[in-house]
XYZ file of C-alpha atoms in Angstrom:
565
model
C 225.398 190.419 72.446
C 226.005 193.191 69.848
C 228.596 194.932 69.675
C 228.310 198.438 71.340
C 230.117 201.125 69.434
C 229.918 198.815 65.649
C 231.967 201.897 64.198
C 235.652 203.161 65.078
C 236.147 206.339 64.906
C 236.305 207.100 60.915
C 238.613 209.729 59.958
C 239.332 211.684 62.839
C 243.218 211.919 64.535
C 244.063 210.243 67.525
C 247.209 210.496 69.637
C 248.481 207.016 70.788
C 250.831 206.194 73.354
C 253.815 207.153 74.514
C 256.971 205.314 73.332
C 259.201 207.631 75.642
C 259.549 210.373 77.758
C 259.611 213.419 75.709
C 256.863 211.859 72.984
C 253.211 213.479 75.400
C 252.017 213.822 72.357
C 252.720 210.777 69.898
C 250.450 210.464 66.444
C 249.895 207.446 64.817
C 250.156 207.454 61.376
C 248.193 204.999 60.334
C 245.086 206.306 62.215
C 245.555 209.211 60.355
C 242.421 209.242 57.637
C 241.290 212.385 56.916
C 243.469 214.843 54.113
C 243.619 218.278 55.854
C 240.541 219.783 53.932
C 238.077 217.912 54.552
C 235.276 218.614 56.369
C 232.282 216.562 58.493
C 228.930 217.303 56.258
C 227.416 214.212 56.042
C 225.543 212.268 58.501
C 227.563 209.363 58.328
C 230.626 211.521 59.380
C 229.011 213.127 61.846
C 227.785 210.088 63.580
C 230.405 207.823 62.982
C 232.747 210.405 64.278
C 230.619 211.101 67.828
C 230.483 207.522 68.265
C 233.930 207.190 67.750
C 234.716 209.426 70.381
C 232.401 207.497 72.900
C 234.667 204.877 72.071
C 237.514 206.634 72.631
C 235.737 207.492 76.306
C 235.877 203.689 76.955
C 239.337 203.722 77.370
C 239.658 206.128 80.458
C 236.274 204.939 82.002
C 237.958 202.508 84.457
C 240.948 204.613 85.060
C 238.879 207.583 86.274
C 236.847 204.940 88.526
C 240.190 203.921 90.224
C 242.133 207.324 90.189
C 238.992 208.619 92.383
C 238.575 205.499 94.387
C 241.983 204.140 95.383
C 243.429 207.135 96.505
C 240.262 207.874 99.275
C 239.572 207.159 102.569
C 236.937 204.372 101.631
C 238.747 201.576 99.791
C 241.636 199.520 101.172
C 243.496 196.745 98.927
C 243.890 193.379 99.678
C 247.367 191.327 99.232
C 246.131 190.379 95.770
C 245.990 194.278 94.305
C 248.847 194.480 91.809
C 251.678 196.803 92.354
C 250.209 199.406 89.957
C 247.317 199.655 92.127
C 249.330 200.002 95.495
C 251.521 202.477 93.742
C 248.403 204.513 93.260
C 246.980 203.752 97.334
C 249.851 204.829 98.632
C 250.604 208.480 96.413
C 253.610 206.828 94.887
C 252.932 205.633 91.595
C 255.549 207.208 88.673
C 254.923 208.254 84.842
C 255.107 204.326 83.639
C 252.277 203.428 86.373
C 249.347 201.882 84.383
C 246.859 204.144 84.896
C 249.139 207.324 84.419
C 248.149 207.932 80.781
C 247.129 211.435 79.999
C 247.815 210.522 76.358
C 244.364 208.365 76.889
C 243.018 211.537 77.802
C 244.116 213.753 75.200
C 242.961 210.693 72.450
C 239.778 212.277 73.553
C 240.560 216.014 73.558
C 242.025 215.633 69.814
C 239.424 213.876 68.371
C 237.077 216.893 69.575
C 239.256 219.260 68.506
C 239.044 217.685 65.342
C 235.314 217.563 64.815
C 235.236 220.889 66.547
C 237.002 222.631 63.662
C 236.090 220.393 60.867
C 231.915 219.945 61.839
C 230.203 222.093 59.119
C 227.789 223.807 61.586
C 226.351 226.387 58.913
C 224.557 222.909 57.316
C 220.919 223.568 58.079
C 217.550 221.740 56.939
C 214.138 223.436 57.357
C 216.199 226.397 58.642
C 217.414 224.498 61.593
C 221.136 223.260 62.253
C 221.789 219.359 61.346
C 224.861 219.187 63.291
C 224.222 221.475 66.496
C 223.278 218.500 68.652
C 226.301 216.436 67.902
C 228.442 219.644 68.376
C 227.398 220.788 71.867
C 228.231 217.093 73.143
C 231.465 216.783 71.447
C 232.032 220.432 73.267
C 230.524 219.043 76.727
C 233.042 215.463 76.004
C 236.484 217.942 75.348
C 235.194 220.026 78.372
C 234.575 216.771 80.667
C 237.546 215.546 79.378
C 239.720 218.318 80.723
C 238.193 218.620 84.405
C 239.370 214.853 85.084
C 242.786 215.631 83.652
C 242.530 218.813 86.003
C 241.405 216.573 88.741
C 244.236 213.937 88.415
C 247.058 216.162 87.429
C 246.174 219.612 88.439
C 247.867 221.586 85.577
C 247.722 220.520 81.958
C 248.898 221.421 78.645
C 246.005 223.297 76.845
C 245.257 222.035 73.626
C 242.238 223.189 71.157
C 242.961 222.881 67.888
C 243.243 219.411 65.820
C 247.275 218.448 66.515
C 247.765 217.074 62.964
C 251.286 217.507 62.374
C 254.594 215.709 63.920
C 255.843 218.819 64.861
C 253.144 219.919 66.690
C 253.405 217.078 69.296
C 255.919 219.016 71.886
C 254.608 219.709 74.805
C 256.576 222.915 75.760
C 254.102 224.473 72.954
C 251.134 224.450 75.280
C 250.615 226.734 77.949
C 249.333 224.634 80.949
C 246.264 225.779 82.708
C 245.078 224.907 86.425
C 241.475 224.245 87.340
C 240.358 227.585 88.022
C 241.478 228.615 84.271
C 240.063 225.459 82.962
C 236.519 225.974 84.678
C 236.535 229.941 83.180
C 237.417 228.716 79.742
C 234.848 225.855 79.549
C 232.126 227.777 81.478
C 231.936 230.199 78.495
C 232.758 227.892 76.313
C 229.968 225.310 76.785
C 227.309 227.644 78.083
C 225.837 228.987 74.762
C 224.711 224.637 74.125
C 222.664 224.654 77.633
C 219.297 224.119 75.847
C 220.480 222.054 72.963
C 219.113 218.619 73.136
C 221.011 215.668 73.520
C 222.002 213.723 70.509
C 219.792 210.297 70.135
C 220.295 207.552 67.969
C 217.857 205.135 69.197
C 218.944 202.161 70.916
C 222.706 201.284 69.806
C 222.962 197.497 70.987
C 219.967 197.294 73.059
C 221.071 200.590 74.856
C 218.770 204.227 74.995
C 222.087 205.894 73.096
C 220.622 209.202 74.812
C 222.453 208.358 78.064
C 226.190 208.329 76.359
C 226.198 212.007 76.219
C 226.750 214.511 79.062
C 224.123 216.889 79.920
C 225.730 220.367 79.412
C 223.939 221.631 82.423
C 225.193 219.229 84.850
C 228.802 219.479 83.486
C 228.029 223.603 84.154
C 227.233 222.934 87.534
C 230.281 220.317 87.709
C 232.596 223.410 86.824
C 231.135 225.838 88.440
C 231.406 223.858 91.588
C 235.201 223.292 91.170
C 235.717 226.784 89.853
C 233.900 228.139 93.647
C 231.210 230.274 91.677
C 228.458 228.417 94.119
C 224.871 230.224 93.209
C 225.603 229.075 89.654
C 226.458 226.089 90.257
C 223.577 225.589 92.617
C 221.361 227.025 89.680
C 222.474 225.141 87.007
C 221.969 221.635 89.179
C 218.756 222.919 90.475
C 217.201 223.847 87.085
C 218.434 220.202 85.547
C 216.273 218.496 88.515
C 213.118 221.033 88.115
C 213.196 221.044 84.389
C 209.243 221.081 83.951
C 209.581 218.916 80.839
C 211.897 216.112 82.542
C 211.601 216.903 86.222
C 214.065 215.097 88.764
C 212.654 214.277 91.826
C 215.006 211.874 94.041
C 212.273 208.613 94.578
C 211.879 206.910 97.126
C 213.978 203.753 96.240
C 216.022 202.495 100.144
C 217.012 199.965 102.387
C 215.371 200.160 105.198
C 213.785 198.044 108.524
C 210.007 196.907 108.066
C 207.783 199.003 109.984
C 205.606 196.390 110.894
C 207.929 194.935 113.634
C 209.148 196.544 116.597
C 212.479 194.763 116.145
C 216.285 194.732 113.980
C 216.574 191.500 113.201
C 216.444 191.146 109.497
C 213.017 192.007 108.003
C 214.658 194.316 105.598
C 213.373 195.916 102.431
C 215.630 196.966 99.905
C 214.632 198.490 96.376
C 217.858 200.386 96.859
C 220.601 197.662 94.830
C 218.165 197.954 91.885
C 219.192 201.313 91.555
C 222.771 200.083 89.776
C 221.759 197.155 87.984
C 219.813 198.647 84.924
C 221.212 201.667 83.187
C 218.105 202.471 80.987
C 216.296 203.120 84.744
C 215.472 206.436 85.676
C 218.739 206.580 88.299
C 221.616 206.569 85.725
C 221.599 209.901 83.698
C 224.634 209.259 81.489
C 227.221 206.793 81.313
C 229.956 205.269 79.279
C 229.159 202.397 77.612
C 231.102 199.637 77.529
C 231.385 196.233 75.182
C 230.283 192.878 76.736
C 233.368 190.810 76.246
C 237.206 191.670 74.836
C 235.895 189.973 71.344
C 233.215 192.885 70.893
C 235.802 195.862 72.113
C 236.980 197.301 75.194
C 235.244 196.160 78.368
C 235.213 197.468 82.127
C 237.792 196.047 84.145
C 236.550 197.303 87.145
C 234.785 194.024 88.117
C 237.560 191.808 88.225
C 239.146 194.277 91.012
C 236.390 195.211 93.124
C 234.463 191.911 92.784
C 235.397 187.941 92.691
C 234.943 186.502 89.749
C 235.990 183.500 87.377
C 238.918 185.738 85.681
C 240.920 186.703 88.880
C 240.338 183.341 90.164
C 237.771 185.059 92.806
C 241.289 187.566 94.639
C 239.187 190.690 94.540
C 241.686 193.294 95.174
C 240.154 196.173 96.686
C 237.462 196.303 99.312
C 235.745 198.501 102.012
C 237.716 200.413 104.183
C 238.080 200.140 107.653
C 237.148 203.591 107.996
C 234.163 203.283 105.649
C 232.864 200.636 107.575
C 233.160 202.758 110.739
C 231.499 205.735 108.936
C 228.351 203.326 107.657
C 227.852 201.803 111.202
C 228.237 205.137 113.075
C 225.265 206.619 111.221
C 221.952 206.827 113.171
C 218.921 204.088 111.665
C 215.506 204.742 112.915
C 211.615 203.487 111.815
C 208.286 204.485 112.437
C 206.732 201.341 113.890
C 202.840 200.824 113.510
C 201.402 199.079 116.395
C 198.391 197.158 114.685
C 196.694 196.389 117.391
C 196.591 200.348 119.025
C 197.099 201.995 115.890
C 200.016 203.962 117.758
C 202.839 205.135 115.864
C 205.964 205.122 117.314
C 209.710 206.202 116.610
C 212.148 203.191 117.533
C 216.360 203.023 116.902
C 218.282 200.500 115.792
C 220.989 199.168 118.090
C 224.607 199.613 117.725
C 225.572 195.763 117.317
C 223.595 193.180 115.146
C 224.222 189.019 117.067
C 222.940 188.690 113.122
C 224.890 190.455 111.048
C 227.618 193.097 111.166
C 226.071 195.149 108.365
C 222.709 195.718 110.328
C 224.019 198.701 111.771
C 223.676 202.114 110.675
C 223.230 202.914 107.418
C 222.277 200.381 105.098
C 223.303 200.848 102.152
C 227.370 199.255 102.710
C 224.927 195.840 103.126
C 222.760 196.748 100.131
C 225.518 196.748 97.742
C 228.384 194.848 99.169
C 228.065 191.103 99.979
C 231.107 189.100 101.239
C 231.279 184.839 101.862
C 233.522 182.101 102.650
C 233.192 179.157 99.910
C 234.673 175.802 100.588
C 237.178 174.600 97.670
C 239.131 171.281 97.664
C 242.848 171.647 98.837
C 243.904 171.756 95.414
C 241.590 174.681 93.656
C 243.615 177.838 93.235
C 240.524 179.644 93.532
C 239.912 181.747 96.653
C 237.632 180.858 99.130
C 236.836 184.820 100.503
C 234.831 185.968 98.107
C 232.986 189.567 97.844
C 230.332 191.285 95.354
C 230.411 195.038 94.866
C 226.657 195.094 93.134
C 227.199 198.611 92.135
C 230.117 197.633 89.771
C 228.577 196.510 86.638
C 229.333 196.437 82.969
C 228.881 199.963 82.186
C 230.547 202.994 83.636
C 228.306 206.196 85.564
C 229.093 209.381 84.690
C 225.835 210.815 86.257
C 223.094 209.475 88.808
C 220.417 211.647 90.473
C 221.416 210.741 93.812
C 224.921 212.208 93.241
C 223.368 215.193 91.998
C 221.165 216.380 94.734
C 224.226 215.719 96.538
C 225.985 218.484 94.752
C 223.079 220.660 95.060
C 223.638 220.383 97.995
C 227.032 220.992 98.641
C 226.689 224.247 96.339
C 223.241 225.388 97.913
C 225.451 225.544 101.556
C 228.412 227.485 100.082
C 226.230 229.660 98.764
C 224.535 230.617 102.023
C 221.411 228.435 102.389
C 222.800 225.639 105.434
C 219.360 224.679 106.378
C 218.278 224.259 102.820
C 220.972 222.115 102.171
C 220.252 220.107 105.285
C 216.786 219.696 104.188
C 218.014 217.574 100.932
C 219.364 214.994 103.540
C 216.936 215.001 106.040
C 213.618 215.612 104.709
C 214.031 216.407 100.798
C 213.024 219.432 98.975
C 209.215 220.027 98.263
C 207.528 222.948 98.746
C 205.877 221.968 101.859
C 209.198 221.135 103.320
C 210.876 224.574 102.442
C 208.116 226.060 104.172
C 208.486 223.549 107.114
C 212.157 223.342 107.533
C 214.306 226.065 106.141
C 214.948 228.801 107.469
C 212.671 231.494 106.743
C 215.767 233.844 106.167
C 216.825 231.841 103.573
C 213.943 231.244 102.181
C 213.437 235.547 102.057
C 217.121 235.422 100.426
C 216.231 232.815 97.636
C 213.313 234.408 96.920
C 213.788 235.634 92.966
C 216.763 233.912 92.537
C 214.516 230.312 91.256
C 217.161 228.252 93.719
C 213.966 227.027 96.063
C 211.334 226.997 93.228
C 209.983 223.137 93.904
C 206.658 222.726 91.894
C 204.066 221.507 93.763
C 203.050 219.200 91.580
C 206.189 217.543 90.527
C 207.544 217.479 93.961
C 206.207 215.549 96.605
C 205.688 213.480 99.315
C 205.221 210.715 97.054
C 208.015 211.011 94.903
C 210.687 212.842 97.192
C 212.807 211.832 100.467
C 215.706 213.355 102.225
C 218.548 211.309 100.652
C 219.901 210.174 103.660
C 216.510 207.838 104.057
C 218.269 205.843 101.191
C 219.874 204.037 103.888
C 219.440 205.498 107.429
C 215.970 204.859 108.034
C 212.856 207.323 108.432
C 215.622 210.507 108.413
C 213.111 212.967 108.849
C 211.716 211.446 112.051
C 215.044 211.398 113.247
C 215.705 213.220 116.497
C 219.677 212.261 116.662
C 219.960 213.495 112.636
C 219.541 217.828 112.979
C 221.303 220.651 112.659
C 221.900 222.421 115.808
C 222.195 225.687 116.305
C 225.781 227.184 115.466
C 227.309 230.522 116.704
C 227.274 231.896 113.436
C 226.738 231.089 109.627
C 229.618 230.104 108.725
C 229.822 227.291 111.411
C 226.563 225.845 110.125
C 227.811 225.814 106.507
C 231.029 223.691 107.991
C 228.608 221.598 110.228
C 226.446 220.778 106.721
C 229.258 220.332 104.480
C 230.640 217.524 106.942
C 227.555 216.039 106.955
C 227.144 216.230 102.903
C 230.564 214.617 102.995
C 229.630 211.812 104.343
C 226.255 211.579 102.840
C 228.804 211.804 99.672
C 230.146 208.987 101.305
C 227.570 206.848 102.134
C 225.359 207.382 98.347
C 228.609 207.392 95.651
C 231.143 204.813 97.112
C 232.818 202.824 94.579
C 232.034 205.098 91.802
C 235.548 207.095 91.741
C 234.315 210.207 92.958
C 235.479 209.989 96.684
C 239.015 211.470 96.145
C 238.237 214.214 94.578
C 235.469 215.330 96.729
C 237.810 215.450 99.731
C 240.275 217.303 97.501
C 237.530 219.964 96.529
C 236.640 220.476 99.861
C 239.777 220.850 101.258
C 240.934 222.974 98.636
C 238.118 225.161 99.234
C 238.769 225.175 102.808
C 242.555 225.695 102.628
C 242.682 222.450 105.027
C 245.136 220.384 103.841
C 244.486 218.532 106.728
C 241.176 217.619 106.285
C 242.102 215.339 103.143
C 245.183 214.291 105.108
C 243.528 212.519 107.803
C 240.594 211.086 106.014
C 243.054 209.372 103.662
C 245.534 208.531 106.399
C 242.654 207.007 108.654
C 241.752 204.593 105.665
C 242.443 201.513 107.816
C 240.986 203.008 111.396
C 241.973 204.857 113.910
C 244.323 202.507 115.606
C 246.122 201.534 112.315
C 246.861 206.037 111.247
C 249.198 205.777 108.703
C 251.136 209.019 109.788
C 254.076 208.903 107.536
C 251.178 208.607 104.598
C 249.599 211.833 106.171
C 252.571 213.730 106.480
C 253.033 213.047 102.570
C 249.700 214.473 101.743
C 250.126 217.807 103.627
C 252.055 218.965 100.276
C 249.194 219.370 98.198
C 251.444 218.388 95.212
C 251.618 214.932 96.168
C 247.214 214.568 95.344
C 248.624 214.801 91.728
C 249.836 212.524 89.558
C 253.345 213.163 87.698
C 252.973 214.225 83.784
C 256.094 214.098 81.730
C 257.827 217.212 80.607
């Protein structure tokens, strides 16, 4: 196939490894093209340059899958995971482990820096800016780039301007700023680009290039989220969805029991897999691209740890947890079953146990994407014999799905006051019938003037919209065991919702590396160290609590990884 990303990135620093301890910061010389005057004018530069940096993306897209994956409550390793990956399962990997590389990281952040300063944004043609569009994504790539090094390391040096010089490489030059500052500073700093268009450049190796670039207003509501400023962050990820021009609405794409049958035994439809498999499809917002074998560039490892395949021999190394599997079967599966011959509709469960198969239970969508078999080999193959797909793990790397939006909607919608709104995305999904229907009218008083429960009619409806947690538990809105009961007080039903979103967080984004942190955010906003604590130390069930593993992740220092001095 093509090669990807055709162009490296022309003329624009980069800092390279680390050869020891003191070195964060390390340039190498011979990427070092441009003379210190020059400036990005042209549209060769320009382009060139933002590819280049998509390529420089590649390098931390598996990394940021694992760093968010490992460490959670849903993924246990097999005997086969290498000691780099145990290291990071069980909180004790050091500054040599391979995927602690901030200098990856900051690759990134320089080379942004760099077209930051040197872009020539006064160019204009027919009175408008040539460069804007390639500007506001390198600002929303830097800004990105920061909240995962925030997110892994939880204080970082802050760096803006192009390093270009050897003696600008020493860390103790930076101040280091936390994730609070970080949010502030690239709130304000990427808000003035919210209406700029995304950059396009047609299709770069059979690929809508579109999709390689972060939409500032999702990265707005990404920060606002961590920074605890919840009605903007609510806003920003509710006007994305509702944008009139490219509205949002969720689909109806699940796994779920046939309605035709009064029984669980296997007449299953599932348009829910297809979701993952084709990144031009309307699920997949923006993701990193990635080359389709090591002779083109830098491909995704992530399939030769998650799935079997002919490179590791078929040893996946990491797999479903114990836990997660509890979690998926635990969740209530219903259908509305047509009797043909009386026309009667009628609300049936799903048992608890499956004589068919284990993954018939609860929530679907752990059997939609995970498939796991026993292959016969002769007594002499040293390939494996257990073998297991991940089908969500593909070539490319998600930065963005819709799914996983709503779901942070959601989560901002409740901590901004609006519980039964937020329950309404899972159970019944937001149209305006449904607000009308099933939030509570106080709320719905409270939003009023604020745009968060503006649904258009139109573009919103029964058609086109489902509560989310019908992706894999059935008819959720005819669900009599899925509500939200009445709590003493606000602020129990905003706790009752946000454990619910959790695990709706759960259930919809497994696998994608975002599992970690959303237990961190949560119990940072909470002030429960605790609550990440046991998740994480339950990984393997409730009979196998790793306590000396929880005790370790009471000191909220040890969710970080070390970064050298």
């Amino acid at each position: 196939m093509k090669k990807i990303l055709p162009y490296v990135l022309t003329g624009l620093l980069t800092l390279g490894g680390l050869s020891s301890c003191q070195d964060f910061f390390e340039l190498e010389s011979e990427q070092v093209l441009f003379v210190d005057d020059l400036k990005l004018n042209t549209v060769n530069d320009t382009v060139y340059s933002v590819i280049g940096i998509i390529n420089r993306l590649q390098q931390v897209a598996d990394k940021t899958v694992l760093l968010g994956e490992i460490r959670s409550d849903l993924i246990s390793l097999t005997d086969k995971a290498d000691l780099e990956l145990q290291a990071l399962a069980t909180f004790t990997a050091g500054t040599n482990n391979l995927y602690n590389r901030p200098q990856d990281y900051y690759a990134i952040i320089n080379n942004c820096n760099y077209f930051i300063a040197n872009a020539d944004t006064a160019l204009r043609k027919r009175n408008e800016p040539v460069f804007l569009k390639e500007y506001a994504a390198v600002k929303a790539f830097r800004a990105w780039t920061y909240l995962q090094l925030a997110k892994i390391y939880g204080s970082v040096p802050f760096v803006i301007e192009p390093i270009e010089k050897e003696k600008q490489t020493n860390i103790a030059l930076y101040e280091k700023k936390d994730m609070a500052a970080l949010c502030d500073f690239f709130i304000e700093d990427i808000k003035p680009f919210i209406n700029t268009d995304l950059p396009g450049y047609g299709n770069i190796g059979g690929l809508n290039s579109t999709k390689f670039f972060i939409p500032v207003r999702l990265l707005l509501g990404d920060l606002c989220l961590w920074a605890g400023r919840y009605m903007e962050s609510a806003l920003y990820y509710h006007d994305y969805l509702t944008n009139r021009n490219r509205p949002m609405p969720l689909g109806t794409n699940q796994i779920a029991w046939r309605s035709n049958t009064n029984t669980f035994d296997g007449y299953i439809n599932d348009s829910y897999a297809g979701l993952f498999t084709d990144v031009s499809g309307q699920e997949i917002i923006s993701y990193i691209p990635m080359e389709a074998n090591r002779f083109e560039g830098t491909i995704s490892e992530l399939r030769n740890i998650f799935n079997s395949t002919l490179d590791n021999d078929y040893y996946y190394q990491a797999k479903p947890s114990n836990a997660f599997i509890s979690l998926s079967k635990q969740q209530s599966n219903c259908k509305i079953y047509l009797n043909e011959a009386t026309q009667v509709r009628d609300t049936i469960y799903a048992p608890s146990e499956n004589i068919f198969n284990e993954f018939w239970v609860g929530d679907l969508r752990l059997y939609s994407i995970y498939r796991r078999q026993y292959v016969g080999n002769s007594s002499l193959s040293s390939y494996s014999t257990d073998r297991q797909t991940i089908q969500k793990i593909g070539r490319h790397v998600p930065i963005y799905r819709r799914g996983t939006v709503y779901l942070r909607y959601a989560e901002a919608l409740n901590r901004t006051g609006f519980p039964s709104a937020a329950f309404a995305i899972l159970k019944y999904g937001l149209t305006e019938e449904n607000i009308v229907k099933y939030v509570d009218s106080m709320e719905v008083k409270t939003a009023s003037g604020t745009g968060l429960l503006d649904w258009d009619v139109n573009l919103f409806t029964a058609t086109n919209t489902m509560g989310i947690h019908s992706r894999g538990a059935g008819v959720a809105d005819a669900n009599k065991q899925y509500v939200l009961p009445a709590m003493a007080n606000k602020t129990d039903s905003i706790l009752y919702v946000e454990n619910l979103i959790s695990d709706e967080l759960a259930l919809e984004t497994a696998f994608e590396g975002q599992r970690f942190y959303d237990l961190m955010r949560i119990a940072l906003r909470r002030n429960d160290h605790a609550y990440l604590a046991n998740k994480v130390a339950g990984r393997d069930g409730a009979s196998n609590f790793n306590q000396a593993l929880y005790n370790k992740l009471m000191d909220v220092s040890q969710w970080y990884l070390p970064l050298n001095n």
